[in-house]
Short mmCIF file of C-alpha atoms in Angstrom, two decimals:
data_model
loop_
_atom_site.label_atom_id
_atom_site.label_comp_id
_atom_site.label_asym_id
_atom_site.label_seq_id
_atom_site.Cartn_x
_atom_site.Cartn_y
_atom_site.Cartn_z
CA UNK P 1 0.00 0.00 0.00
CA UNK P 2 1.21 3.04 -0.80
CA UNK P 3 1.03 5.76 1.46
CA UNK P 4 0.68 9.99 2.27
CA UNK P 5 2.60 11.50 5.57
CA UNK P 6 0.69 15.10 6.51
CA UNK P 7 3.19 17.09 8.64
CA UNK P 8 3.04 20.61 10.57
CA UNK P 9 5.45 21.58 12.91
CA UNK P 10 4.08 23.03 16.34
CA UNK P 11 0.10 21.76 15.25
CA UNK P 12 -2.29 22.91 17.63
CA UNK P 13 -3.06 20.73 19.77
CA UNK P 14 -5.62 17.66 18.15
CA UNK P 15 -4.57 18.75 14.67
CA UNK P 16 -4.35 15.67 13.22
CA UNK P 17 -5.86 13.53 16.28
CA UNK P 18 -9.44 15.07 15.27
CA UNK P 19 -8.90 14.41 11.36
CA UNK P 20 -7.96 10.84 12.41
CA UNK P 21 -10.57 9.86 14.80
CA UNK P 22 -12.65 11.70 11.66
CA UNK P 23 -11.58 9.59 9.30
CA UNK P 24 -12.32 6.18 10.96
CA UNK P 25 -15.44 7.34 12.11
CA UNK P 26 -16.49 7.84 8.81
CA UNK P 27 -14.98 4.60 7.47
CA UNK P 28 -16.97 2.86 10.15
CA UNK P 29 -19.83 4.07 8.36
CA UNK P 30 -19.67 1.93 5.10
CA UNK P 31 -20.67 3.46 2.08
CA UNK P 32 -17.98 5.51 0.95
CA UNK P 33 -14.25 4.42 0.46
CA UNK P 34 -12.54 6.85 3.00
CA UNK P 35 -8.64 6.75 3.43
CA UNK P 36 -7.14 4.88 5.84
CA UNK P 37 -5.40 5.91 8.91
CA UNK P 38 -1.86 4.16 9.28
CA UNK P 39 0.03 6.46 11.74
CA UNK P 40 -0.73 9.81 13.76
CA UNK P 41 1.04 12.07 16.25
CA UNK P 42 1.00 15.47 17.15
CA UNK P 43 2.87 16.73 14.49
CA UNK P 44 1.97 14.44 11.36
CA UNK P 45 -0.87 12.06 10.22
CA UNK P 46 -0.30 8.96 8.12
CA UNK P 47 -2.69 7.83 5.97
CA UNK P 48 -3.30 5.95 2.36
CA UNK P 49 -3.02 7.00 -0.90
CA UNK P 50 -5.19 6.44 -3.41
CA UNK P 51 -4.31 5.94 -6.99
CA UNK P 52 -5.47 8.79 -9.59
CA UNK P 53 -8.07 7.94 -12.38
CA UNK P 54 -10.32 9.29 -14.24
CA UNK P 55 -13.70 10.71 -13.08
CA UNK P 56 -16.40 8.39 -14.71
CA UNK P 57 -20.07 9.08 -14.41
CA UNK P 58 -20.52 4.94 -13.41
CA UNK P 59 -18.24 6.41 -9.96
CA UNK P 60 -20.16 9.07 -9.60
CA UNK P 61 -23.48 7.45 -9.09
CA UNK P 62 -21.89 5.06 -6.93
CA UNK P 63 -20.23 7.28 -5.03
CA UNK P 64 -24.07 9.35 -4.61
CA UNK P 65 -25.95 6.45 -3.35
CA UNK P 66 -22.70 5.39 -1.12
CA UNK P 67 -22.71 8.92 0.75
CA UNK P 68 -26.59 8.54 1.28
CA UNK P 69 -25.46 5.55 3.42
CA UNK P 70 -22.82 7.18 5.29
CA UNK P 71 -24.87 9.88 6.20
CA UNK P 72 -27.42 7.61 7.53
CA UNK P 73 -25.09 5.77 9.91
CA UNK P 74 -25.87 8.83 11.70
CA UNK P 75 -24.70 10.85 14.51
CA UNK P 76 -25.90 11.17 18.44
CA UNK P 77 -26.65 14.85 17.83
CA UNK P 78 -25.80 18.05 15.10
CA UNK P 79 -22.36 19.07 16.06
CA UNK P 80 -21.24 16.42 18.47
CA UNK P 81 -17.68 15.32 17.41
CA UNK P 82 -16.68 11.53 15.82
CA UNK P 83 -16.37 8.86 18.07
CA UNK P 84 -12.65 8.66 19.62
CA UNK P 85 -12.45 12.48 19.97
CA UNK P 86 -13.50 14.64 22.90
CA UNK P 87 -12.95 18.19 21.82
CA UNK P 88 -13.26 20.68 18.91
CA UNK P 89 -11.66 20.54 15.74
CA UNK P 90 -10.94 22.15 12.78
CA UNK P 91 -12.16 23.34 8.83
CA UNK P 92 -8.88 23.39 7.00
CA UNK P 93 -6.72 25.54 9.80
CA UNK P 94 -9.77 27.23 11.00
CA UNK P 95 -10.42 26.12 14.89
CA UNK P 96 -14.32 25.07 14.90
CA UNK P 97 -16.37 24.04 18.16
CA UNK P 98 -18.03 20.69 18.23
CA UNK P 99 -20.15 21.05 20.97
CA UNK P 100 -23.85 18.68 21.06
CA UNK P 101 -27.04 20.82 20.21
CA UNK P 102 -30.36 18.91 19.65
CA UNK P 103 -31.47 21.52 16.55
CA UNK P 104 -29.35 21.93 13.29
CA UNK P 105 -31.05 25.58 13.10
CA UNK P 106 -29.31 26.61 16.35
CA UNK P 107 -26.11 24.03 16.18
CA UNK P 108 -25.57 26.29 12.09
CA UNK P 109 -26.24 29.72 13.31
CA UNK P 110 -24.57 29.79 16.62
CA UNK P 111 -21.30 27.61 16.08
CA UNK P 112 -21.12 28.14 12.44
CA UNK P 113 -22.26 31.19 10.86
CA UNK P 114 -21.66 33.72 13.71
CA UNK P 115 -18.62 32.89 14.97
CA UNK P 116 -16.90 32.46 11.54
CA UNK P 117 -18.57 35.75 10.45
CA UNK P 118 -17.47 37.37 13.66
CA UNK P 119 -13.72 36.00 13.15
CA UNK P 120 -14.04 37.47 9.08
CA UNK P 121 -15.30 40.54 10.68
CA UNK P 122 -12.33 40.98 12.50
CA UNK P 123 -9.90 40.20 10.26
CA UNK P 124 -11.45 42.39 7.41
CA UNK P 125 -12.72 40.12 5.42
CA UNK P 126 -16.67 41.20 6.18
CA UNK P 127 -17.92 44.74 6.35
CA UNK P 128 -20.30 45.66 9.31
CA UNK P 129 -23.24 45.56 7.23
CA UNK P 130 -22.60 42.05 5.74
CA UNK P 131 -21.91 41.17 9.38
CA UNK P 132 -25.77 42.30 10.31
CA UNK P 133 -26.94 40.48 6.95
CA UNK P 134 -25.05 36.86 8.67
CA UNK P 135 -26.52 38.09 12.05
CA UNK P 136 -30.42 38.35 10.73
CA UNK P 137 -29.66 35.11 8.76
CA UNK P 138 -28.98 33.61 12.59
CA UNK P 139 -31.77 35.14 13.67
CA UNK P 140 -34.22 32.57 11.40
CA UNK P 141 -31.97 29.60 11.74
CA UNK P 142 -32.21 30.24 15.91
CA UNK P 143 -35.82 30.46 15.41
CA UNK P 144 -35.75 26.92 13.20
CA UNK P 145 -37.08 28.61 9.88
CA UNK P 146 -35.09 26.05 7.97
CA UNK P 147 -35.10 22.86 10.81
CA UNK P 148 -36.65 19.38 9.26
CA UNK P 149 -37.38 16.00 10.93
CA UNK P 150 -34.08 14.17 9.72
CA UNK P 151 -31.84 12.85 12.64
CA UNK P 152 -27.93 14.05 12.28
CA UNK P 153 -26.31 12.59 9.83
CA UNK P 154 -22.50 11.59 10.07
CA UNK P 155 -20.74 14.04 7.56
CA UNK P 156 -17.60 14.69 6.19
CA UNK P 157 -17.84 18.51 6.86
CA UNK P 158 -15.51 19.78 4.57
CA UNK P 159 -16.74 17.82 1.06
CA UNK P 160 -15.04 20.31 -1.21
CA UNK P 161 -13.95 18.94 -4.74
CA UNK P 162 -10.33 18.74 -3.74
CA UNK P 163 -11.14 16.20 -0.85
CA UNK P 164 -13.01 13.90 -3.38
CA UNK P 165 -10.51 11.29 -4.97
CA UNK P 166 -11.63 9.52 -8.24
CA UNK P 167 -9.41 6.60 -8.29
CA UNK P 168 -9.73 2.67 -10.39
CA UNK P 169 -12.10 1.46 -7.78
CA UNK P 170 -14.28 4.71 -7.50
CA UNK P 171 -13.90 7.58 -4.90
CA UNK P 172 -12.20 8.08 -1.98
CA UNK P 173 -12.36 10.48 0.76
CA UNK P 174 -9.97 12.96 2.34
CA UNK P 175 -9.29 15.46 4.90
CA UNK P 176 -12.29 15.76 6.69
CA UNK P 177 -13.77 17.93 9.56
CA UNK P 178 -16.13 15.37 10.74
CA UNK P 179 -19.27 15.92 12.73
CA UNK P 180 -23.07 15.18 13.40
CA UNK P 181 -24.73 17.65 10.53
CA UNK P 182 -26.63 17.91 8.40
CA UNK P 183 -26.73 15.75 4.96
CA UNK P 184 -27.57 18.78 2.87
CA UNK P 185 -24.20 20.66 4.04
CA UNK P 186 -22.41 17.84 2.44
CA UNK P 187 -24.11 18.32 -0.78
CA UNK P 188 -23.74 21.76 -1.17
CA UNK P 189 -20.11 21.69 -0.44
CA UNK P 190 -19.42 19.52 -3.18
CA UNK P 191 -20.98 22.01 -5.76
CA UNK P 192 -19.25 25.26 -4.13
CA UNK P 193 -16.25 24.78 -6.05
CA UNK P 194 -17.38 22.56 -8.58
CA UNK P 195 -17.34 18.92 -8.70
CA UNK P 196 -17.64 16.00 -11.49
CA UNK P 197 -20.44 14.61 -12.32
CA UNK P 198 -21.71 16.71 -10.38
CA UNK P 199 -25.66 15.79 -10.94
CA UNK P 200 -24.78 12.11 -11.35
CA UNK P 201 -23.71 12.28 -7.33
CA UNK P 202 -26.95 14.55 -6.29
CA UNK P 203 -29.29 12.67 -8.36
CA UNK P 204 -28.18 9.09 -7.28
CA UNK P 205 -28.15 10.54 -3.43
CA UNK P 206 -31.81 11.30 -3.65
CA UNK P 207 -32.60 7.79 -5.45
CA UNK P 208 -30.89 6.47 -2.16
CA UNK P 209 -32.23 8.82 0.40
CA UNK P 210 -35.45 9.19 2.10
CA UNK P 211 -33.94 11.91 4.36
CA UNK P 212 -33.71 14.79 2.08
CA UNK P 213 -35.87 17.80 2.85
CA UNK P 214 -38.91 19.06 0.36
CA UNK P 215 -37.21 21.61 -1.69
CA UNK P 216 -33.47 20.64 -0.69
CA UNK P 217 -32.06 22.01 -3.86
CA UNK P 218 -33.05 25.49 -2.75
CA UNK P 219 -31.62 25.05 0.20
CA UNK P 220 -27.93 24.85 -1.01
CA UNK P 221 -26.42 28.15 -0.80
CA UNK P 222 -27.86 28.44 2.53
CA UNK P 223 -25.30 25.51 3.69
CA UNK P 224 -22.91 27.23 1.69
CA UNK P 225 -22.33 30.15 3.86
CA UNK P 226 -20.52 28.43 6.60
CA UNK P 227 -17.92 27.57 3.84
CA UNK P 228 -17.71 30.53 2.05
CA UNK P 229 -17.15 32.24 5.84
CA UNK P 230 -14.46 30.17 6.34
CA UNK P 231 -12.63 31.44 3.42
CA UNK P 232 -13.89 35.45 4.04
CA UNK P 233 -11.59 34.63 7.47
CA UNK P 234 -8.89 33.26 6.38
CA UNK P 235 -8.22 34.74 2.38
CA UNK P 236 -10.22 37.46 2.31
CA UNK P 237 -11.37 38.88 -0.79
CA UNK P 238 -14.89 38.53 -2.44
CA UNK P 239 -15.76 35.77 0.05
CA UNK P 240 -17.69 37.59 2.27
CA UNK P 241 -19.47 39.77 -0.18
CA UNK P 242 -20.63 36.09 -1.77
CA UNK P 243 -21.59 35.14 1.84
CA UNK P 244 -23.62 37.89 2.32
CA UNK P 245 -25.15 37.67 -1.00
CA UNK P 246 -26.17 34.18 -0.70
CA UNK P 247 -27.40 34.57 2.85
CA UNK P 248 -29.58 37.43 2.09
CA UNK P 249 -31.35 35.25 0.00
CA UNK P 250 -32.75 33.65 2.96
CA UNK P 251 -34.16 36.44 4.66
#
């Protein structure tokens, strides 16, 4: 087996411990090749490498249907951390809180949205008024405008393209920033950035699913202003304009 070695010198503390205990929580799951952990200490993470190949659309579906089934293995509540891991963890190097809350509404707008528009705030990346337009955006989710009856799902947190591996025997998954959320938030990060076969993988998940929310196609830029908050605090640039464009959409 061939293999990948992550290092960082002087890694917070649970840098790669979190991603680990991630990872094999997700494997644990079924469904979804995810890459296997072969070595971790403070200061590095070991895992497997997966061989390149071409993204086919025959993957794609398979991969769909497989993350329906991940997600269902499910989670004790939105936010709580993977099994193996007492603590927060982290969205790229972005610290993020994984504390238990019984609603995804509250769990989004109150360890997601705020405090990563707060941090972009601060660190100029969001002007005061795109600050208040994040802030009324809370203000629904805390009052459960946008809660449904699915359970927490076990997600990968961080399903950008770059973290999806098409290799011979399908995809594989990296680098996550696993927690109990919701399944949308998965979806719509694999469209922020663009993904292949893009509607293969959506349309196969809802052939699998019977979790999905009436109407969750609408409801994918409103998971995707965590992400795009991430990256108004820690690049800059247009990202929190786009965050406060797409949440004002919600209002």
């Amino acid at each position: 087996m061939e293999t990948y070695r992550k290092q960082r010198r002087h890694a917070p503390a649970g840098f790669f411990a979190v991603e680990a205990a991630g990872l094999r929580w997700l494997a644990a799951a079924g469904g979804v090749r995810v890459a296997r952990v072969l070595a971790e200490g403070p200061e590095f993470l070991e895992i497997e490498r997966f061989a390149p190949a071409p993204p086919s659309a025959a993957a794609a579906r398979e991969f769909g249907a497989g993350l329906a089934r991940m997600h269902d293995a499910g989670a004790s509540a939105f936010g709580v951390a993977p099994d193996g891991w007492d603590g927060d963890g982290f969205i790229g190097n972005a610290p993020m809180t994984l504390d238990p809350e019984p609603s995804w509404g509250h769990f989004y707008a109150h360890q997601r949205c705020l405090p990563f528009a707060r941090a972009a705030h601060r660190a100029g990346g969001l002007s005061s008024d795109e600050l208040g337009v994040i802030e009324s955006l809370a203000g629904r989710l805390d009052a459960g405008d946008f809660d449904d009856d699915a359970p927490p799902a076990r997600i990968h947190g961080d399903l950008w393209s770059g973290n999806v591996l098409w290799t011979p025997d399908g995809v594989g998954l990296i680098d996550p920033a696993a927690h109990g959320g919701h399944r949308v938030t998965d979806l719509a990060m694999l469209g922020l950035f663009g993904c292949s076969h893009l509607g293969a993988i959506l349309d196969a998940y809802a052939a699998e699913s019977t979790r999905l929310p009436d109407g969750w196609r609408d409801l994918l830029d409103l998971h995707r202003v965590h992400p795009l908050l991430v990256h108004a605090q820690l690049f800059g640039g247009g990202y929190g304009t786009q965050a406060a464009s797409v949440a004002a959409r919600y209002l």
